[in-house]
Coordinates of C-alpha atoms in Angstrom, one line a residue:
X1220 CA 16.7 -29.0 -62.4
X1221 CA 16.4 -25.9 -60.2
X1222 CA 14.8 -26.7 -56.9
X1223 CA 12.0 -24.3 -55.8
X1224 CA 13.3 -21.6 -53.5
X1225 CA 17.0 -22.1 -54.4
X1226 CA 17.2 -18.5 -55.5
X1227 CA 16.2 -17.5 -51.9
X1228 CA 18.7 -19.8 -50.2
X1229 CA 21.5 -18.5 -52.3
X1230 CA 20.9 -14.9 -51.1
X1231 CA 22.9 -13.5 -48.3
X1232 CA 21.1 -12.3 -45.1
X1233 CA 21.0 -8.6 -46.1
X1234 CA 19.8 -9.5 -49.6
X1235 CA 17.0 -11.6 -48.1
X1236 CA 16.0 -8.6 -45.8
X1237 CA 16.0 -6.3 -48.9
X1238 CA 13.9 -8.7 -50.9
X1239 CA 11.4 -9.0 -48.0
X1240 CA 11.2 -5.2 -47.6
X1241 CA 10.7 -4.7 -51.3
X1242 CA 7.8 -7.2 -51.6
X1243 CA 6.2 -6.0 -48.5
X1244 CA 5.7 -2.6 -50.0
X1245 CA 4.9 -4.0 -53.5
X1246 CA 2.0 -5.9 -51.8
X1247 CA 0.7 -2.5 -50.5
X1248 CA 0.4 -1.4 -54.1
X1249 CA -1.3 -4.6 -55.1
X1250 CA -3.7 -4.3 -52.2
X1251 CA -4.6 -0.8 -53.2
X1252 CA -5.6 -1.9 -56.7
X1253 CA -7.7 -4.9 -55.5
X1254 CA -9.2 -3.2 -52.5
X1255 CA -10.6 0.0 -54.2
X1256 CA -9.8 -0.4 -57.9
X1257 CA -11.6 -3.5 -58.8
X1258 CA -14.4 -3.0 -56.2
X1259 CA -15.3 0.4 -57.8
X1260 CA -16.6 -1.1 -61.1
X1261 CA -19.9 -2.4 -59.8
X1262 CA -21.1 0.5 -57.7
X1263 CA -19.9 3.2 -60.2
X1264 CA -21.1 1.5 -63.3
X1265 CA -19.1 0.0 -66.2
X1266 CA -17.9 3.2 -67.8
X1267 CA -17.1 5.3 -64.7
X1268 CA -16.0 2.3 -62.7
X1269 CA -13.6 1.2 -65.4
X1270 CA -12.1 4.7 -65.5
X1271 CA -11.6 4.8 -61.8
X1272 CA -10.1 1.3 -61.8
X1273 CA -7.6 2.4 -64.5
X1274 CA -6.7 5.5 -62.5
X1275 CA -6.1 3.5 -59.3
X1276 CA -4.0 1.1 -61.4
X1277 CA -1.8 4.0 -62.5
X1278 CA -1.4 5.1 -58.9
X1279 CA -0.5 1.5 -57.8
X1280 CA 2.0 1.3 -60.7
X1281 CA 3.6 4.6 -59.6
X1282 CA 3.8 3.2 -56.0
X1283 CA 5.4 0.0 -57.3
X1284 CA 8.1 1.9 -59.3
X1285 CA 8.6 4.4 -56.4
X1286 CA 9.3 1.5 -54.0
X1287 CA 11.9 0.0 -56.3
X1288 CA 13.6 3.3 -57.0
X1289 CA 13.5 4.5 -53.4
X1290 CA 15.1 1.3 -52.0
X1291 CA 17.8 1.4 -54.7
X1292 CA 18.5 5.0 -53.6
X1293 CA 18.8 4.1 -49.9
X1294 CA 21.4 1.5 -50.9
X1295 CA 23.3 4.0 -53.0
X1296 CA 22.6 2.4 -56.4
X1297 CA 20.8 5.3 -58.0
X1298 CA 20.1 9.0 -57.3
X1299 CA 17.2 10.1 -55.2
X1300 CA 14.0 9.8 -57.3
X1301 CA 12.8 13.3 -56.5
X1302 CA 10.8 13.8 -59.7
X1303 CA 9.1 10.4 -59.2
X1304 CA 8.2 11.4 -55.6
X1305 CA 6.6 14.7 -56.7
X1306 CA 4.7 12.9 -59.5
X1307 CA 3.3 10.4 -57.0
X1308 CA 2.3 13.2 -54.6
X1309 CA 0.6 15.1 -57.4
X1310 CA -1.2 12.0 -58.7
X1311 CA -2.3 11.1 -55.2
X1312 CA -3.8 14.6 -54.6
X1313 CA -5.5 14.6 -58.1
X1314 CA -7.1 11.2 -57.5
X1315 CA -8.3 12.2 -54.0
X1316 CA -9.9 15.4 -55.5
X1317 CA -11.5 13.3 -58.3
X1318 CA -12.9 10.9 -55.7
X1319 CA -14.5 13.9 -53.9
X1320 CA -15.9 15.1 -57.2
X1321 CA -17.4 11.7 -57.9
X1322 CA -19.0 11.6 -54.4
X1323 CA -20.5 15.1 -54.9
X1324 CA -21.5 15.0 -58.6
X1325 CA -21.4 11.3 -59.5
X1326 CA -24.3 9.0 -60.4
X1327 CA -27.2 9.0 -58.0
X1328 CA -27.1 5.3 -57.0
X1329 CA -26.4 3.2 -54.0
X1330 CA -22.8 2.6 -53.2
X1331 CA -21.3 5.5 -55.1
X1332 CA -20.3 7.4 -51.9
X1333 CA -18.8 4.3 -50.4
X1334 CA -16.8 3.5 -53.4
X1335 CA -15.6 7.1 -53.8
X1336 CA -14.8 7.3 -50.1
X1337 CA -12.8 4.1 -50.3
X1338 CA -10.7 5.4 -53.2
X1339 CA -10.2 8.7 -51.4
X1340 CA -9.1 7.2 -48.1
X1341 CA -6.9 4.4 -49.5
X1342 CA -5.1 6.7 -52.0
X1343 CA -4.4 9.3 -49.3
X1344 CA -3.1 6.6 -46.9
X1345 CA -0.9 4.6 -49.2
X1346 CA 0.5 7.5 -51.3
X1347 CA 2.2 9.5 -48.5
X1348 CA 3.4 6.3 -46.9
X1349 CA 5.2 5.1 -50.1
X1350 CA 6.7 8.6 -50.5
X1351 CA 8.3 8.3 -47.1
X1352 CA 10.5 5.6 -48.5
X1353 CA 12.3 8.2 -50.6
X1354 CA 12.8 10.8 -47.9
X1355 CA 15.9 10.6 -45.8
X1356 CA 14.7 12.9 -42.9
X1357 CA 12.2 11.2 -40.7
X1358 CA 10.5 14.4 -39.6
X1359 CA 10.0 15.4 -43.2
X1360 CA 8.6 11.9 -44.0
X1361 CA 6.0 12.3 -41.2
X1362 CA 5.5 15.9 -42.2
X1363 CA 4.4 14.9 -45.7
X1364 CA 1.7 12.6 -44.2
X1365 CA 0.6 15.4 -41.8
X1366 CA 0.4 17.8 -44.8
X1367 CA -1.9 15.4 -46.7
X1368 CA -4.1 15.0 -43.6
X1369 CA -4.3 18.7 -43.0
X1370 CA -5.2 19.2 -46.7
X1371 CA -7.9 16.6 -46.4
X1372 CA -9.5 18.4 -43.5
X1373 CA -9.2 21.8 -45.3
X1374 CA -10.9 20.5 -48.4
X1375 CA -13.7 18.8 -46.4
X1376 CA -14.4 22.1 -44.6
X1377 CA -14.3 24.0 -48.0
X1378 CA -16.9 21.6 -49.4
X1379 CA -19.3 22.4 -46.5
X1380 CA -18.7 19.4 -44.3
X1381 CA -19.3 19.8 -40.6
X1382 CA -16.2 20.6 -38.6
X1383 CA -16.4 17.4 -36.6
X1384 CA -16.7 15.3 -39.8
X1385 CA -13.7 17.2 -41.4
X1386 CA -11.6 16.6 -38.3
X1387 CA -12.6 12.9 -38.1
X1388 CA -11.7 12.5 -41.8
X1389 CA -8.3 14.2 -41.4
X1390 CA -7.5 12.1 -38.3
X1391 CA -8.3 8.9 -40.2
X1392 CA -6.1 9.9 -43.0
X1393 CA -3.4 11.0 -40.5
X1394 CA -3.5 7.7 -38.6
X1395 CA -3.4 5.5 -41.7
X1396 CA -0.7 7.5 -43.4
X1397 CA 1.4 7.7 -40.2
X1398 CA 1.2 3.9 -39.9
X1399 CA 2.4 3.3 -43.5
X1400 CA 5.1 6.1 -43.1
X1401 CA 6.3 4.6 -39.8
X1402 CA 6.5 1.2 -41.4
X1403 CA 8.5 2.6 -44.3
X1404 CA 10.9 4.5 -42.1
X1405 CA 11.5 1.6 -39.8
X1406 CA 11.9 -0.9 -42.7
X1407 CA 14.6 1.3 -44.3
X1408 CA 16.4 1.8 -41.0
X1409 CA 16.3 -2.0 -40.4
X1410 CA 17.5 -2.7 -43.9
X1411 CA 20.5 -0.3 -43.6
X1412 CA 21.3 -1.7 -40.1
X1413 CA 21.5 -5.2 -41.5
X1414 CA 23.8 -4.1 -44.3
X1415 CA 26.0 -2.2 -41.9
X1416 CA 26.2 -5.2 -39.6
X1417 CA 27.2 -7.4 -42.5
X1418 CA 29.8 -4.9 -43.7
X1419 CA 31.2 -4.8 -40.1
X1420 CA 31.4 -8.5 -40.0
X1421 CA 33.3 -8.6 -43.3
X1422 CA 35.6 -5.9 -41.9
X1423 CA 36.3 -8.0 -38.8
X1424 CA 37.1 -10.9 -41.0
X1425 CA 39.5 -8.9 -43.0
X1426 CA 41.1 -7.6 -39.8
X1427 CA 41.4 -11.2 -38.5
X1428 CA 43.2 -12.2 -41.7
X1429 CA 45.4 -9.1 -41.5
X1430 CA 46.2 -10.0 -37.9
X1431 CA 47.3 -13.5 -39.0
X1432 CA 49.5 -11.9 -41.7
X1433 CA 51.1 -9.7 -39.1
X1434 CA 51.7 -12.7 -36.9
X1435 CA 53.4 -14.4 -39.9
X1436 CA 55.4 -11.3 -40.5
X1437 CA 56.6 -11.2 -36.9
X1438 CA 57.6 -14.9 -37.1
X1439 CA 59.6 -14.2 -40.2
X1440 CA 61.2 -11.2 -38.6
X1441 CA 62.1 -13.2 -35.5
X1442 CA 63.7 -15.9 -37.7
X1443 CA 65.6 -13.6 -40.1
X1444 CA 66.3 -10.5 -38.1
X1445 CA 69.2 -11.7 -36.0
X1446 CA 70.7 -13.8 -38.7
X1447 CA 70.7 -11.0 -41.2
X1448 CA 72.2 -8.6 -38.7
X1449 CA 75.0 -11.1 -38.0
X1450 CA 75.6 -11.8 -41.7
X1451 CA 75.9 -8.0 -42.4
X1452 CA 78.4 -7.6 -39.5
X1453 CA 80.5 -10.5 -40.4
X1454 CA 80.5 -9.6 -44.1
X1455 CA 81.8 -6.1 -43.2
X1456 CA 84.5 -7.6 -41.0
X1457 CA 85.5 -10.0 -43.8
X1458 CA 85.8 -7.1 -46.2
X1459 CA 88.1 -5.2 -43.9
X1460 CA 90.2 -8.3 -43.1
X1461 CA 90.5 -9.1 -46.9
X1462 CA 91.6 -5.5 -47.6
X1463 CA 94.4 -6.0 -45.0
X1464 CA 95.4 -9.3 -46.5
X1465 CA 94.4 -11.2 -43.2
X1466 CA 93.6 -14.9 -43.6
X1467 CA 90.8 -14.6 -41.0
X1468 CA 88.6 -13.2 -43.8
X1469 CA 88.1 -16.7 -45.1
X1470 CA 86.9 -17.9 -41.7
X1471 CA 84.4 -15.0 -41.5
X1472 CA 83.1 -15.7 -44.9
X1473 CA 82.6 -19.4 -44.1
X1474 CA 80.6 -18.3 -41.1
X1475 CA 78.6 -16.0 -43.3
X1476 CA 77.9 -18.9 -45.7
X1477 CA 76.7 -21.1 -42.8
X1478 CA 74.4 -18.4 -41.5
X1479 CA 73.0 -17.8 -44.9
X1480 CA 72.3 -21.6 -45.4
X1481 CA 70.7 -21.7 -41.9
X1482 CA 68.5 -18.7 -42.7
X1483 CA 67.4 -20.2 -46.0
X1484 CA 66.3 -23.4 -44.2
X1485 CA 64.5 -21.4 -41.5
X1486 CA 62.7 -19.3 -44.1
X1487 CA 61.6 -22.5 -45.9
X1488 CA 60.3 -23.8 -42.5
X1489 CA 58.3 -20.7 -42.0
X1490 CA 56.8 -20.5 -45.5
X1491 CA 56.0 -24.1 -45.8
X1492 CA 54.7 -24.3 -42.2
X1493 CA 57.1 -27.1 -41.2
X1494 CA 57.8 -25.6 -37.7
X1495 CA 56.3 -27.5 -34.8
X1496 CA 52.8 -26.2 -33.9
X1497 CA 52.0 -25.9 -30.2
X1498 CA 48.4 -27.1 -29.5
X1499 CA 47.8 -24.7 -26.6
X1500 CA 49.0 -21.7 -28.6
X1501 CA 47.0 -22.8 -31.6
X1502 CA 43.8 -23.2 -29.6
X1503 CA 44.2 -19.7 -28.0
X1504 CA 45.1 -18.2 -31.4
X1505 CA 42.2 -19.8 -33.2
X1506 CA 39.8 -18.6 -30.5
X1507 CA 41.2 -15.0 -30.7
X1508 CA 41.1 -14.9 -34.5
X1509 CA 37.6 -16.3 -34.8
X1510 CA 36.4 -13.9 -32.0
X1511 CA 37.9 -11.0 -34.0
X1512 CA 35.9 -12.1 -37.0
X1513 CA 32.7 -12.0 -35.0
X1514 CA 32.4 -15.8 -34.5
X1515 CA 31.6 -17.2 -31.1
X1516 CA 34.3 -19.8 -30.5
X1517 CA 34.3 -22.1 -27.4
X1518 CA 37.1 -24.5 -26.5
X1519 CA 36.4 -27.4 -24.1
X1520 CA 37.3 -30.9 -23.2
X1521 CA 40.5 -32.5 -21.8
X1522 CA 43.4 -30.2 -20.9
X1523 CA 46.3 -30.1 -23.4
X1524 CA 49.0 -30.9 -20.8
X1525 CA 50.1 -34.5 -20.7
X1526 CA 49.7 -35.2 -24.4
X1527 CA 52.9 -36.4 -26.3
X1528 CA 54.7 -33.6 -28.2
X1529 CA 54.1 -35.3 -31.6
X1530 CA 50.4 -35.5 -30.9
X1531 CA 50.2 -31.9 -29.8
X1532 CA 52.0 -30.7 -32.9
X1533 CA 49.7 -32.7 -35.2
X1534 CA 46.6 -31.5 -33.5
X1535 CA 47.9 -27.9 -33.5
X1536 CA 48.0 -28.0 -37.3
X1537 CA 44.5 -29.4 -37.4
X1538 CA 43.2 -26.5 -35.3
X1539 CA 45.0 -24.0 -37.5
X1540 CA 43.6 -25.4 -40.7
X1541 CA 40.1 -25.8 -39.2
X1542 CA 40.1 -22.1 -38.1
X1543 CA 41.2 -21.0 -41.6
X1544 CA 38.4 -23.0 -43.2
X1545 CA 35.8 -21.5 -40.8
X1546 CA 36.9 -18.0 -41.8
X1547 CA 37.1 -18.7 -45.5
X1548 CA 34.1 -21.0 -46.1
X1549 CA 30.5 -20.4 -45.3
X1550 CA 29.0 -17.8 -43.0
X1551 CA 29.7 -19.1 -39.5
X1552 CA 28.4 -17.6 -36.3
X1553 CA 29.4 -20.2 -33.8
X1554 CA 32.4 -22.7 -33.6
X1555 CA 33.0 -25.3 -31.0
X1556 CA 36.4 -27.0 -30.4
X1557 CA 36.4 -30.1 -28.2
X1558 CA 39.4 -32.2 -27.2
X1559 CA 38.7 -35.6 -25.7
X1560 CA 41.1 -38.3 -24.5
X1561 CA 39.5 -41.8 -24.9
X1562 CA 41.0 -45.1 -24.0
X1563 CA 44.1 -45.3 -26.1
X1564 CA 43.4 -42.3 -28.4
X1565 CA 42.8 -38.6 -28.5
X1566 CA 40.0 -37.0 -30.5
X1567 CA 39.8 -33.4 -31.6
X1568 CA 36.5 -32.1 -33.1
X1569 CA 35.8 -28.7 -34.6
X1570 CA 32.2 -28.0 -35.5
X1571 CA 30.8 -24.8 -36.9
X1572 CA 27.5 -23.6 -38.4
X1573 CA 26.9 -21.4 -41.5
X1574 CA 27.8 -24.1 -44.1
X1575 CA 27.3 -22.9 -47.6
X1576 CA 24.8 -24.5 -50.0
X1577 CA 27.5 -25.9 -52.2
X1578 CA 29.1 -27.8 -49.3
X1579 CA 25.7 -29.2 -48.3
X1580 CA 24.9 -30.4 -51.8
X1581 CA 28.3 -31.9 -52.4
X1582 CA 28.3 -33.7 -49.0
X1583 CA 32.0 -32.8 -48.4
X1584 CA 34.0 -30.0 -47.0
X1585 CA 36.4 -27.6 -48.5
X1586 CA 38.4 -29.3 -51.2
X1587 CA 41.7 -27.4 -51.0
X1588 CA 45.1 -28.8 -50.3
X1589 CA 44.9 -28.0 -46.6
X1590 CA 42.9 -31.1 -45.5
X1591 CA 44.9 -33.4 -47.8
X1592 CA 48.1 -32.1 -46.1
X1593 CA 46.6 -32.7 -42.7
X1594 CA 45.7 -36.3 -43.6
X1595 CA 49.2 -36.9 -44.8
X1596 CA 50.6 -35.4 -41.6
X1597 CA 48.3 -37.5 -39.4
X1598 CA 48.9 -40.6 -41.3
X1599 CA 52.6 -40.5 -40.3
X1600 CA 51.5 -41.1 -36.6
X1601 CA 48.6 -43.5 -37.6
X1602 CA 46.0 -40.7 -37.2
X1603 CA 42.8 -40.2 -39.2
X1604 CA 40.9 -37.1 -40.3
X1605 CA 37.2 -36.9 -41.2
X1606 CA 35.4 -33.8 -42.5
X1607 CA 31.9 -33.2 -43.7
X1608 CA 28.4 -31.9 -43.0
X1609 CA 27.0 -32.8 -39.6
X1610 CA 23.4 -31.9 -39.8
X1611 CA 21.5 -28.9 -41.2
X1612 CA 23.9 -26.1 -41.7
X1613 CA 26.6 -27.7 -39.6
X1614 CA 30.1 -28.8 -40.6
X1615 CA 32.4 -31.0 -38.4
X1616 CA 36.1 -31.8 -38.7
X1617 CA 37.3 -34.7 -36.5
X1618 CA 40.9 -35.8 -36.0
X1619 CA 41.7 -39.0 -34.2
X1620 CA 45.3 -40.0 -33.1
X1621 CA 46.2 -43.2 -31.2
X1622 CA 48.2 -42.6 -28.0
X1623 CA 51.5 -44.5 -27.6
X1624 CA 51.4 -47.2 -25.1
X1625 CA 53.4 -46.6 -21.9
X1626 CA 56.6 -48.7 -21.7
X1627 CA 56.4 -51.8 -19.5
X1628 CA 58.9 -52.0 -16.6
X1629 CA 61.9 -54.2 -17.1
X1630 CA 61.3 -57.9 -16.4
X1631 CA 57.5 -57.4 -16.0
X1632 CA 55.3 -60.0 -17.5
X1633 CA 52.7 -58.8 -20.0
X1634 CA 49.4 -58.3 -18.3
X1635 CA 46.3 -59.9 -19.7
X1636 CA 43.5 -57.3 -19.8
X1637 CA 39.9 -58.3 -20.4
X1638 CA 38.3 -56.4 -23.2
X1639 CA 35.9 -53.6 -22.1
X1640 CA 34.0 -50.9 -23.9
X1641 CA 35.7 -47.6 -24.7
X1642 CA 34.8 -45.0 -22.1
X1643 CA 35.5 -41.3 -22.2
X1644 CA 38.0 -39.9 -19.7
X1645 CA 36.7 -36.7 -18.3
X1646 CA 39.0 -33.9 -17.3

């Protein structure tokens, strides 16, 4: 059964902002209909009021469609809806003129002028504001609103209204239209900015992955470069010695065979990741890679120095796998790595936010072979690994390895130590 709101939680942040922007302007169209469309029926009478309500409904529907097409255009999904914008402008002007006609020549009853004035004002405020969504130039967007306001003042003067009344009407239309137009321009700018920031974050993540690939390429070059150069040199020497019938050619080829076998083993070590991992280097590398991907990574706790080499190597692999999972899974913004030395054991924890919905629902972390391999590696030194959600939107990976007991001096009697609670050793 689908939970209410799941469709919203599954959206990315830019998609949420886009949905919010769309429905904000959709609501303007709905407000237009309910504020002046339905309320015009009673004062104008059943026949004329229904006609006005239907006309306002058509204008609201045009605004609704214009909002959808204009936002799609700003995101590059469809061409600019120029024809639709002109249609909305023409319908807006026509409805405003009709409202003036109703006020001048409509039924002689109470509330007619108020209803016609409401239609006139709301249509001239919402129409140009919605049109601003489909205009790229901000000055042109505000100019459209100014043009409608100037036209309103000119029409009012032409109909014999006092100059002060015409100016006041034009200023009211200008203020309301400018507010909606500014809202439209700012909303589109914010929507584009959110998408650009999201694209920049994805670019940083790809660059971080590319940097890791370059590092792997450098490691492979360091391993193979010298050996291949020596193999090529000794092979050439062996060919020349064989052409001269010298027995030393066999010795050179034996050396070539040894170098080839050694290179093959080193390549396997690089590809399979069997080289020893240095904890200090892995912590610095993880912090750099995550920072390049736009993730704030902090490293704290006990200094690395003093830990046994086997423990450092195992924890180095934990850090490397944890950093990879932070990059590949979820939408992390922060990551905290903490190393603690407790009595008789060392604990490494990596906690990040931005856990995906699937991970939260399953109650477990990424299910790839990386964590399984880490558990096998830690099990060889009696270590354990735990991974899973740690609160709302949080994920924690914890590795715990017992420290080897220091050797007792020769001839010393075993000391009897009273049991005491485990306390954290601060750095």
